[in-house]
Short mmCIF file of C-alpha atoms in Angstrom, two decimals:
data_model
loop_
_atom_site.label_atom_id
_atom_site.label_comp_id
_atom_site.label_asym_id
_atom_site.label_seq_id
_atom_site.Cartn_x
_atom_site.Cartn_y
_atom_site.Cartn_z
CA MET A 1 0.23 -6.00 58.10
CA SER A 2 -3.05 -7.10 57.35
CA PHE A 3 -5.94 -6.84 54.24
CA THR A 4 -7.83 -3.50 55.28
CA LEU A 5 -11.73 -3.14 54.29
CA ALA A 6 -13.55 0.35 54.40
CA ILE A 7 -16.96 0.48 54.90
CA VAL A 8 -18.32 3.94 53.42
CA GLY A 9 -21.45 4.97 52.37
CA ARG A 10 -24.38 7.84 53.05
CA PRO A 11 -25.68 7.82 56.68
CA ASN A 12 -27.95 5.40 58.08
CA VAL A 13 -27.34 2.82 55.02
CA GLY A 14 -26.29 0.23 57.63
CA LYS A 15 -22.44 0.49 57.53
CA SER A 16 -22.17 0.15 61.56
CA THR A 17 -24.06 -2.48 61.94
CA LEU A 18 -22.29 -4.78 59.32
CA PHE A 19 -19.00 -3.50 61.73
CA ASN A 20 -20.58 -5.38 64.20
CA ARG A 21 -21.30 -8.47 62.24
CA LEU A 22 -17.29 -8.72 61.03
CA VAL A 23 -15.92 -8.29 63.89
CA GLY A 24 -18.98 -10.20 65.40
CA ARG A 25 -19.34 -7.99 68.88
CA LYS A 26 -21.72 -4.19 69.31
CA LEU A 27 -18.46 -2.38 69.06
CA ALA A 28 -20.15 0.74 67.04
CA LEU A 29 -23.21 2.21 68.04
CA VAL A 30 -26.19 1.60 66.25
CA ASP A 31 -29.11 3.70 65.98
CA ASP A 32 -32.07 5.06 63.75
CA GLN A 33 -30.64 7.89 63.87
CA PRO A 34 -28.53 8.87 60.59
CA GLY A 35 -24.89 10.91 61.47
CA VAL A 36 -24.47 7.94 64.34
CA THR A 37 -20.71 7.23 63.28
CA ARG A 38 -18.34 10.11 63.51
CA ASP A 39 -14.80 8.52 63.85
CA LEU A 40 -12.93 6.14 62.17
CA ARG A 41 -13.20 2.71 63.95
CA GLU A 42 -11.14 -0.07 63.61
CA GLY A 43 -12.07 -4.15 64.04
CA GLU A 44 -10.51 -7.23 63.63
CA ALA A 45 -12.80 -9.00 61.19
CA ARG A 46 -13.78 -12.53 60.03
CA LEU A 47 -16.06 -14.21 57.41
CA GLY A 48 -15.60 -18.03 57.59
CA HIS A 49 -11.88 -18.75 56.86
CA LEU A 50 -10.60 -14.74 56.46
CA LYS A 51 -9.11 -12.96 58.69
CA PHE A 52 -8.76 -8.93 58.04
CA THR A 53 -8.80 -5.49 59.15
CA VAL A 54 -11.98 -2.87 59.06
CA ILE A 55 -13.06 0.03 58.81
CA ASP A 56 -16.32 1.37 60.25
CA THR A 57 -16.62 5.22 57.96
CA ALA A 58 -19.16 7.92 58.56
CA GLY A 59 -21.48 8.20 56.87
CA LEU A 60 -20.26 10.56 53.51
CA GLU A 61 -21.59 14.49 53.17
CA GLU A 62 -22.00 16.75 50.25
CA ALA A 63 -20.19 19.51 52.60
CA THR A 64 -16.28 19.96 52.02
CA ASP A 65 -15.46 23.12 54.41
CA GLU A 66 -14.74 23.45 57.41
CA SER A 67 -17.86 22.86 59.26
CA LEU A 68 -18.91 19.27 61.58
CA GLN A 69 -19.54 17.30 57.91
CA GLY A 70 -16.72 18.18 56.04
CA ARG A 71 -14.28 16.94 58.54
CA MET A 72 -16.45 14.17 58.99
CA ARG A 73 -15.94 13.71 54.91
CA ARG A 74 -13.01 14.52 55.04
CA LEU A 75 -12.09 11.91 57.36
CA THR A 76 -13.72 9.32 55.05
CA GLU A 77 -11.95 10.42 52.37
CA ARG A 78 -8.47 9.18 53.72
CA ALA A 79 -9.51 5.81 55.46
CA VAL A 80 -10.72 5.12 51.63
CA GLY A 81 -7.28 6.05 50.11
CA MET A 82 -5.27 4.47 53.25
CA ALA A 83 -7.18 0.78 52.55
CA ASP A 84 -7.25 -1.99 50.47
CA ALA A 85 -10.48 -2.43 49.30
CA CYS A 86 -13.47 -0.70 49.58
CA LEU A 87 -17.19 -1.96 50.76
CA PHE A 88 -19.40 1.55 49.23
CA MET A 89 -22.70 0.66 50.66
CA ILE A 90 -26.22 1.95 49.51
CA ASP A 91 -29.75 1.45 50.33
CA ALA A 92 -31.20 -0.61 48.27
CA ARG A 93 -35.25 -0.24 50.07
CA ALA A 94 -34.04 3.99 48.89
CA GLY A 95 -32.16 2.89 45.87
CA VAL A 96 -29.92 5.11 44.19
CA THR A 97 -29.77 8.30 44.78
CA ALA A 98 -27.78 11.31 43.18
CA THR A 99 -25.46 11.83 46.45
CA ASP A 100 -24.45 8.08 46.11
CA GLU A 101 -23.74 8.76 42.39
CA VAL A 102 -21.64 11.70 43.07
CA PHE A 103 -19.53 9.26 45.88
CA ALA A 104 -19.80 6.50 43.22
CA ASP A 105 -17.41 8.49 40.63
CA ILE A 106 -15.17 9.89 43.73
CA LEU A 107 -14.49 6.53 45.14
CA ARG A 108 -13.72 4.85 41.65
CA LYS A 109 -11.04 7.53 41.44
CA LYS A 110 -9.70 7.21 44.89
CA ASN A 111 -9.72 3.52 45.27
CA ALA A 112 -8.77 0.97 42.49
CA HIS A 113 -10.46 -2.55 44.53
CA VAL A 114 -14.11 -0.99 44.92
CA PHE A 115 -17.17 -3.80 45.66
CA LEU A 116 -20.48 -2.52 45.28
CA ALA A 117 -23.33 -3.46 48.02
CA ALA A 118 -27.28 -2.91 48.02
CA ASN A 119 -28.39 -2.94 51.65
CA LYS A 120 -30.96 -4.04 53.58
CA GLY A 121 -32.15 -6.06 50.28
CA GLU A 122 -34.55 -9.16 52.12
CA GLY A 123 -38.05 -9.25 50.71
CA ARG A 124 -39.64 -7.82 47.27
CA ALA A 125 -39.48 -4.09 49.16
CA ALA A 126 -35.84 -4.37 47.83
CA ASP A 127 -35.87 -5.39 43.90
CA GLY A 128 -36.09 -2.66 42.41
CA GLY A 129 -32.83 -0.68 44.47
CA VAL A 130 -30.98 -3.61 43.12
CA ILE A 131 -31.75 -2.92 39.60
CA GLU A 132 -31.09 0.36 39.95
CA ALA A 133 -27.43 -0.01 41.84
CA TYR A 134 -26.50 -1.29 38.84
CA SER A 135 -26.64 2.44 37.37
CA LEU A 136 -24.00 3.23 39.13
CA GLY A 137 -20.84 1.54 37.26
CA LEU A 138 -19.32 -0.18 40.04
CA GLY A 139 -20.39 -3.99 38.51
CA GLU A 140 -22.61 -5.99 39.56
CA PRO A 141 -24.04 -5.40 43.48
CA LEU A 142 -24.05 -7.56 46.35
CA ARG A 143 -27.47 -8.00 48.04
CA LEU A 144 -27.32 -8.08 51.52
CA SER A 145 -28.58 -8.02 54.82
CA ALA A 146 -26.02 -6.45 58.01
CA GLU A 147 -28.58 -7.07 60.11
CA HIS A 148 -29.67 -10.17 59.59
CA GLY A 149 -26.95 -11.40 58.11
CA GLU A 150 -27.74 -12.62 54.54
CA GLY A 151 -24.97 -12.38 51.65
CA MET A 152 -22.30 -12.82 54.05
CA GLY A 153 -20.79 -15.75 52.16
CA GLU A 154 -20.90 -13.67 48.89
CA LEU A 155 -18.48 -11.18 50.26
CA ALA A 156 -15.62 -13.91 51.15
CA MET A 157 -16.18 -14.68 47.84
CA MET A 158 -15.80 -11.64 47.17
CA LEU A 159 -12.82 -10.52 48.78
CA ALA A 160 -10.68 -14.21 48.98
CA PRO A 161 -8.91 -12.91 46.07
CA LEU A 162 -7.55 -10.08 47.41
CA ILE A 163 -6.44 -11.26 50.39
CA ASP A 164 -5.02 -14.20 49.11
CA ALA A 165 -3.00 -12.42 47.47
CA ALA A 166 -2.15 -9.84 50.18
CA GLU A 167 -1.31 -12.40 52.10
CA GLU A 168 1.23 -13.57 49.58
CA LYS A 169 2.98 -10.06 49.04
CA ALA A 170 3.02 -9.68 53.25
CA LYS A 171 4.78 -13.06 53.32
CA GLU A 172 7.45 -12.03 50.76
CA GLU A 173 8.26 -9.03 52.48
CA ALA A 174 7.79 -10.43 55.49
CA PRO A 175 12.06 -10.92 56.74
CA GLU A 176 13.27 -13.61 58.80
CA VAL A 177 13.74 -12.22 62.01
CA ASP A 178 16.28 -14.71 65.04
CA ILE A 179 14.27 -14.26 68.27
CA ASP A 180 16.41 -15.22 71.69
CA LEU A 181 14.08 -15.76 74.05
CA PRO A 182 15.50 -14.19 77.49
CA GLU A 183 16.65 -16.86 80.11
CA GLY A 184 16.27 -17.29 83.93
CA ASP A 185 13.10 -16.02 85.48
CA GLU A 186 10.05 -15.96 83.62
CA GLN A 187 8.34 -14.46 86.38
CA GLU A 188 8.29 -10.74 86.69
CA ALA A 189 6.29 -8.92 89.49
CA TYR A 190 5.56 -6.50 87.74
CA ARG A 191 4.46 -7.12 83.42
CA LEU A 192 6.13 -5.29 81.10
CA PRO A 193 3.41 -3.91 78.62
CA THR A 194 4.39 -6.25 75.06
CA VAL A 195 3.24 -6.37 71.76
CA GLN A 196 1.09 -8.86 71.94
CA LYS A 197 -0.04 -7.28 75.58
CA PRO A 198 -0.07 -3.45 75.55
CA LEU A 199 -0.97 -0.77 77.82
CA GLN A 200 -4.50 -0.30 78.16
CA VAL A 201 -5.25 4.09 78.59
CA ALA A 202 -8.10 5.63 78.59
CA VAL A 203 -9.12 9.19 78.19
CA ILE A 204 -12.00 10.49 80.01
CA GLY A 205 -13.49 13.73 81.10
CA ARG A 206 -15.99 16.22 80.57
CA PRO A 207 -17.23 16.95 77.02
CA ASN A 208 -15.50 19.63 75.22
CA ALA A 209 -11.74 18.98 77.78
CA GLY A 210 -9.50 18.47 74.46
CA LYS A 211 -9.58 14.17 74.99
CA SER A 212 -9.31 13.90 71.37
CA THR A 213 -6.59 16.42 70.30
CA LEU A 214 -4.71 15.37 73.52
CA ILE A 215 -4.66 11.95 71.64
CA ASN A 216 -3.83 13.48 68.42
CA LYS A 217 -1.26 14.94 69.50
CA ILE A 218 0.33 11.53 70.94
CA LEU A 219 -0.15 9.79 67.70
CA GLY A 220 1.36 12.72 65.53
CA GLU A 221 -1.43 13.17 62.85
CA ASP A 222 -5.33 14.03 62.99
CA ARG A 223 -6.90 10.65 63.29
CA LEU A 224 -9.76 11.46 65.03
CA LEU A 225 -12.54 13.57 64.93
CA THR A 226 -12.13 17.09 66.55
CA GLY A 227 -13.54 20.22 66.63
CA PRO A 228 -15.00 23.67 68.90
CA GLU A 229 -18.19 21.66 69.09
CA ALA A 230 -18.80 20.15 72.40
CA GLY A 231 -19.41 15.98 72.31
CA ILE A 232 -18.02 15.19 68.62
CA THR A 233 -17.04 12.21 70.27
CA ARG A 234 -19.53 8.80 70.54
CA ASP A 235 -18.16 5.67 69.82
CA ALA A 236 -15.24 4.73 72.65
CA ILE A 237 -12.09 4.76 69.88
CA SER A 238 -9.60 2.34 70.50
CA LEU A 239 -5.97 3.24 68.93
CA THR A 240 -3.43 0.84 69.23
CA LEU A 241 0.46 2.88 68.73
CA ASP A 242 3.94 2.93 70.03
CA TRP A 243 4.60 5.60 72.84
CA GLY A 244 7.90 6.66 73.74
CA GLY A 245 9.22 3.20 73.25
CA VAL A 246 6.52 0.92 75.15
CA PRO A 247 3.23 -0.57 73.16
CA THR A 248 0.06 1.40 74.27
CA ARG A 249 -3.20 0.80 72.92
CA ILE A 250 -5.56 4.39 74.25
CA PHE A 251 -9.20 4.37 74.21
CA ASP A 252 -10.36 8.05 73.07
CA THR A 253 -14.37 8.21 74.82
CA ALA A 254 -17.17 10.43 74.46
CA GLY A 255 -17.46 13.56 76.91
CA MET A 256 -20.03 12.74 80.39
CA ARG A 257 -22.06 14.95 81.60
CA LYS A 258 -24.13 14.73 84.89
CA LYS A 259 -27.01 11.64 85.04
CA ALA A 260 -29.34 14.15 85.05
CA LYS A 261 -28.80 15.99 81.69
CA VAL A 262 -27.80 13.15 79.71
CA GLN A 263 -31.55 12.11 78.26
CA ALA A 264 -31.42 11.40 74.39
CA LYS A 265 -30.31 7.74 73.68
CA LEU A 266 -27.61 8.21 71.34
CA GLU A 267 -25.73 9.61 74.33
CA LYS A 268 -26.67 7.27 77.07
CA LEU A 269 -25.00 4.82 74.70
CA SER A 270 -22.12 7.36 74.30
CA VAL A 271 -21.88 7.33 78.01
CA SER A 272 -22.20 3.53 78.27
CA ASP A 273 -19.38 3.35 76.18
CA GLY A 274 -17.11 5.05 77.45
CA LEU A 275 -17.19 3.40 81.15
CA ARG A 276 -17.38 0.15 79.49
CA ALA A 277 -13.61 1.33 78.19
CA VAL A 278 -12.76 2.26 81.37
CA LYS A 279 -13.25 -1.47 82.63
CA PHE A 280 -11.20 -2.69 80.15
CA ALA A 281 -8.25 -0.15 81.20
CA GLU A 282 -4.93 0.30 82.94
CA VAL A 283 -4.43 2.93 83.60
CA VAL A 284 -7.29 5.85 83.81
CA VAL A 285 -6.28 9.64 82.66
CA VAL A 286 -8.56 11.54 84.07
CA LEU A 287 -8.49 15.11 81.35
CA LEU A 288 -9.74 18.04 83.54
CA ASP A 289 -10.28 22.31 81.74
CA ALA A 290 -7.44 24.22 83.39
CA ASP A 291 -10.03 26.93 82.85
CA ILE A 292 -12.48 24.75 85.32
CA PRO A 293 -10.38 22.34 87.24
CA PHE A 294 -12.27 19.73 89.73
CA GLU A 295 -16.11 20.26 88.32
CA GLN A 296 -18.02 18.27 90.55
CA GLN A 297 -18.19 15.82 87.77
CA ASP A 298 -14.69 16.03 87.08
CA LEU A 299 -14.89 14.65 91.28
CA ARG A 300 -17.42 11.93 89.45
CA ILE A 301 -15.42 10.97 87.22
CA SER A 302 -11.88 10.74 89.22
CA ASP A 303 -14.36 8.55 91.87
CA LEU A 304 -15.67 6.07 89.45
CA ALA A 305 -12.38 5.43 87.98
CA GLU A 306 -10.75 4.81 91.76
CA ARG A 307 -13.26 2.75 92.43
CA GLU A 308 -13.04 0.09 89.45
CA GLY A 309 -10.00 -0.24 90.67
CA ARG A 310 -7.99 1.50 88.37
CA ALA A 311 -4.33 3.28 88.21
CA VAL A 312 -5.21 7.01 87.47
CA VAL A 313 -3.44 9.85 86.23
CA LEU A 314 -5.10 13.92 86.41
CA ALA A 315 -4.14 15.92 83.14
CA VAL A 316 -4.40 19.30 83.53
CA ASN A 317 -5.43 20.51 79.68
CA LYS A 318 -5.01 24.08 77.60
CA TRP A 319 -2.04 25.08 79.93
CA ASP A 320 -0.30 27.09 77.56
CA LEU A 321 -3.59 29.66 78.31
CA GLU A 322 -2.64 29.83 81.68
CA PRO A 323 -1.29 33.07 82.47
CA GLU A 324 -0.47 32.77 86.28
CA LYS A 325 1.43 28.86 86.25
CA GLN A 326 3.04 28.75 89.57
CA ALA A 327 0.08 29.88 91.35
CA LYS A 328 -2.28 28.20 89.56
CA LEU A 329 -0.71 24.99 89.91
CA ARG A 330 -0.62 25.07 94.05
CA THR A 331 -4.35 26.20 93.95
CA LEU A 332 -4.48 22.96 91.71
CA ARG A 333 -2.46 20.51 94.76
CA GLU A 334 -4.51 22.49 97.24
CA SER A 335 -7.73 21.74 95.18
CA PHE A 336 -6.38 17.70 94.66
CA GLU A 337 -5.87 16.29 98.15
CA ARG A 338 -8.92 18.30 99.80
CA LEU A 339 -11.57 17.03 97.18
CA LEU A 340 -10.28 13.99 95.99
CA PRO A 341 -8.56 11.99 99.15
CA GLN A 342 -8.45 8.66 98.03
CA LEU A 343 -6.42 8.95 94.99
CA ARG A 344 -3.67 10.97 97.79
CA GLY A 345 -0.63 11.26 95.43
CA ALA A 346 -1.58 10.23 92.60
CA PRO A 347 0.22 11.93 89.27
CA LEU A 348 -0.98 15.48 88.78
CA VAL A 349 0.79 16.77 84.89
CA THR A 350 -0.80 20.13 83.34
CA VAL A 351 -0.27 19.24 79.30
CA SER A 352 -1.32 21.33 76.30
CA ALA A 353 -3.00 18.95 73.60
CA LYS A 354 -2.87 22.20 71.81
CA THR A 355 1.35 22.41 71.54
CA GLY A 356 1.83 19.78 72.58
CA LYS A 357 3.78 20.30 76.01
CA GLY A 358 4.21 18.27 78.99
CA LEU A 359 3.61 15.00 76.98
CA ASP A 360 6.23 13.06 77.98
CA ARG A 361 5.59 13.87 81.86
CA LEU A 362 2.41 12.37 81.04
CA GLN A 363 4.09 9.18 79.47
CA GLN A 364 6.09 8.73 82.56
CA ALA A 365 3.40 9.41 85.02
CA VAL A 366 1.16 6.78 83.45
CA ILE A 367 4.03 3.86 83.29
CA ARG A 368 4.57 5.00 86.80
CA ALA A 369 1.21 4.13 87.67
CA HIS A 370 0.71 1.44 85.90
CA GLU A 371 4.06 -0.07 87.22
CA VAL A 372 2.99 0.67 91.61
CA TRP A 373 -0.84 -0.70 90.11
CA ASN A 374 0.97 -3.97 89.63
CA ARG A 375 3.19 -4.31 92.25
CA ARG A 376 3.66 -7.15 94.98
CA ILE A 377 5.25 -7.11 98.39
CA PRO A 378 6.61 -9.58 99.83
CA THR A 379 4.60 -11.82 102.69
CA SER A 380 7.71 -11.73 105.13
CA HIS A 381 8.16 -7.70 104.51
CA LEU A 382 4.57 -7.21 105.11
CA ASN A 383 4.28 -9.10 108.87
CA ARG A 384 7.05 -6.98 109.73
CA TRP A 385 5.32 -3.62 108.46
CA LEU A 386 2.51 -4.83 110.66
CA ALA A 387 3.96 -5.73 113.84
CA GLY A 388 5.45 -1.77 113.57
CA MET A 389 1.95 -0.41 112.77
CA VAL A 390 -0.13 -2.32 115.05
CA GLU A 391 2.59 -1.24 117.98
CA ALA A 392 2.26 2.22 117.09
CA HIS A 393 -0.40 2.36 116.92
CA PRO A 394 -3.11 -0.77 118.87
CA PRO A 395 -6.63 -1.25 117.37
CA PRO A 396 -9.06 -0.44 119.80
CA ALA A 397 -10.59 -2.97 121.98
CA PRO A 398 -14.27 -2.67 121.38
CA GLY A 399 -15.99 -4.00 124.44
CA GLY A 400 -13.18 -4.91 126.14
CA ARG A 401 -12.46 -6.96 123.74
CA ARG A 402 -9.18 -7.45 122.36
CA ILE A 403 -8.76 -7.49 118.64
CA LYS A 404 -5.27 -9.52 117.39
CA LEU A 405 -4.29 -8.97 114.04
CA ARG A 406 -1.75 -12.20 113.20
CA TYR A 407 -0.68 -11.83 109.61
CA MET A 408 -0.94 -10.34 106.68
CA THR A 409 -0.43 -11.21 102.70
CA GLN A 410 -1.27 -9.49 99.32
CA ALA A 411 -4.16 -11.47 97.81
CA LYS A 412 -3.58 -10.16 94.56
CA THR A 413 -2.24 -7.11 91.61
CA ARG A 414 -4.30 -4.79 89.61
CA PRO A 415 -5.05 -3.47 92.29
CA PRO A 416 -2.91 -4.23 95.48
CA GLY A 417 -5.18 -6.26 97.49
CA PHE A 418 -4.46 -6.75 101.22
CA VAL A 419 -6.10 -9.56 103.82
CA VAL A 420 -5.15 -8.55 106.86
CA MET A 421 -5.66 -12.17 109.27
CA CYS A 422 -7.13 -11.64 112.87
CA SER A 423 -9.79 -12.06 115.12
CA TYR A 424 -13.14 -10.01 114.72
CA PRO A 425 -12.62 -8.52 111.45
CA ASP A 426 -16.24 -7.08 111.62
CA LYS A 427 -15.32 -5.75 114.97
CA ILE A 428 -12.32 -2.84 113.29
CA ALA A 429 -13.47 0.33 113.15
CA GLU A 430 -13.28 1.85 109.35
CA SER A 431 -11.27 4.31 110.50
CA TYR A 432 -8.38 1.56 111.65
CA SER A 433 -8.19 -0.50 108.47
CA ARG A 434 -8.03 3.67 106.87
CA TYR A 435 -4.60 4.12 108.64
CA LEU A 436 -3.55 0.45 106.99
CA VAL A 437 -3.81 1.92 104.16
CA ASN A 438 -1.97 5.20 104.01
CA GLY A 439 0.83 3.11 105.85
CA LEU A 440 0.59 1.06 103.02
CA ARG A 441 0.97 3.72 100.32
CA GLU A 442 3.42 5.55 102.37
CA ASP A 443 5.76 3.00 103.07
CA PHE A 444 5.20 1.04 100.68
CA ASP A 445 5.85 3.72 98.11
CA MET A 446 2.10 3.14 95.98
CA PRO A 447 1.34 6.42 94.97
CA GLY A 448 -2.46 7.26 94.65
CA THR A 449 -3.42 3.37 93.22
CA PRO A 450 -6.38 2.15 94.46
CA ILE A 451 -5.36 -0.74 96.94
CA ARG A 452 -7.98 -2.92 98.81
CA LEU A 453 -7.94 -4.63 102.12
CA TRP A 454 -9.95 -7.14 103.92
CA MET A 455 -10.12 -8.13 107.19
CA ARG A 456 -11.33 -11.76 107.70
CA GLY A 457 -11.37 -14.44 110.80
CA GLN A 458 -9.38 -17.15 111.01
CA GLY A 459 -11.97 -19.25 112.83
CA ASP A 460 -12.76 -19.84 116.63
CA GLN A 461 -10.40 -23.10 117.86
CA ASN A 462 -12.31 -24.18 120.22
CA PRO A 463 -14.89 -27.22 119.39
CA TYR A 464 -16.90 -27.07 122.02
CA LYS A 465 -18.12 -23.65 121.59
CA ASN A 466 -22.00 -22.83 121.46
CA LYS A 467 -22.61 -26.41 122.30
CA LYS A 468 -24.23 -27.30 125.20
CA LYS A 469 -23.89 -29.50 128.23
CA SER A 470 -24.60 -33.22 128.26
CA THR A 471 -25.20 -35.47 130.52
CA PRO A 472 -23.13 -38.49 129.97
CA SER A 473 -25.20 -42.11 129.45
CA ARG A 474 -24.04 -43.68 132.23
CA LEU A 475 -24.73 -41.52 134.81
CA ARG A 476 -28.45 -40.13 133.70
CA LYS A 477 -30.05 -43.30 134.42
CA HIS A 478 -28.69 -42.33 137.88
CA LEU A 479 -29.95 -39.19 138.16
CA ASP A 480 -33.42 -40.86 137.06
CA LYS A 481 -34.03 -42.35 139.39
CA LYS A 482 -36.37 -41.44 141.98
CA PRO A 483 -34.11 -40.80 145.53
CA TYR A 484 -35.08 -42.52 148.57
CA LYS A 485 -37.80 -41.64 151.08
#
């Protein structure tokens, strides 16, 4: 297990900015508004030759009740307890506040290794705050600027002894394991998820649908911040777990409202982060509310996942509160087939994030959707199938021109994509392409997954087409002579 560093401090002291600099990417949302970060975000940091895990935490609040700020504080205190070391950040320009003094005492009791950093330390305006930092009793403060990268070398020197000691301890405790590689064909049609390449699952939906609660139940711990308030989640948080024996990385995303209602800059950043998570995912779980399923925004979100080419699983949450389950399920299936024909056959699973009921069915549906998403069909099977489809329903002949579908092959997977070589590809109607796609779904057992179909021409084999007729040169001189009078 790698060395873990938790970055803690008051809101708006620059914790997320430092986190982004350490991981080398803009993963955490950053804004001038305090209190942007709410959940714990982990990332693989690199500082010179040092490699470690860094945790971005919510700003420490003085609230200790069941309010949102109180729940955020408890989540941050939990990160402090599980980390190997803490970097306590203060704002050098604002100086030491009474809140900083309270939290310094708390950190001193909760973690053995606490480093003090005075952020925003560039320029003379920060001199007073750096000197005040000595009063916290945490040793010499590290003067740094997360925005401009100043003080990173000094931070590496502070962490190096602890990281080296942790690596030595890990080597001593690591057991020796003999690994037997499997023999035979290494290339498989379906790539099973591994620890190095886990199954990527994104959970998306409208605000307050229960996405964070569902992921907490899958993890078996309260890792994500939840509550009755809508829009708690802001960052797209990725978590790695062993889900039913399958290595999985699951993404919790912010709730997506209608575009016209998204006005605040921070909410736009949150939605954009969620859309980025969808692009990285392999399977997208669209979480619906059983009370108000298939709202207009639910349809837009489902269509977005299909257009991105991701395997889609629809999960109906809060099923434990539904009194008439069988009648409701029939209504849901009818609405699904009618409103989302592009996802016909996709799994529809009922779950309860509060009680955990239906999570086994959800995991099976995700694995099944991922397997179909990776499916490859032999070319010989495709061409026999294409001949039968053409015989049952030949393509139309626009303008009296007969369209020939010569052969078919699968060009890609993830999602499955097929190419049909034919004459006059631009003349084939969209309805006939849908006829072939629906046939692929039914005959090759590929329900729900997005299928891409391209019609391509082979080019005309006549080299003299569209060329002007020319007269041989040996005859041209005789034709140019004036006729006899």
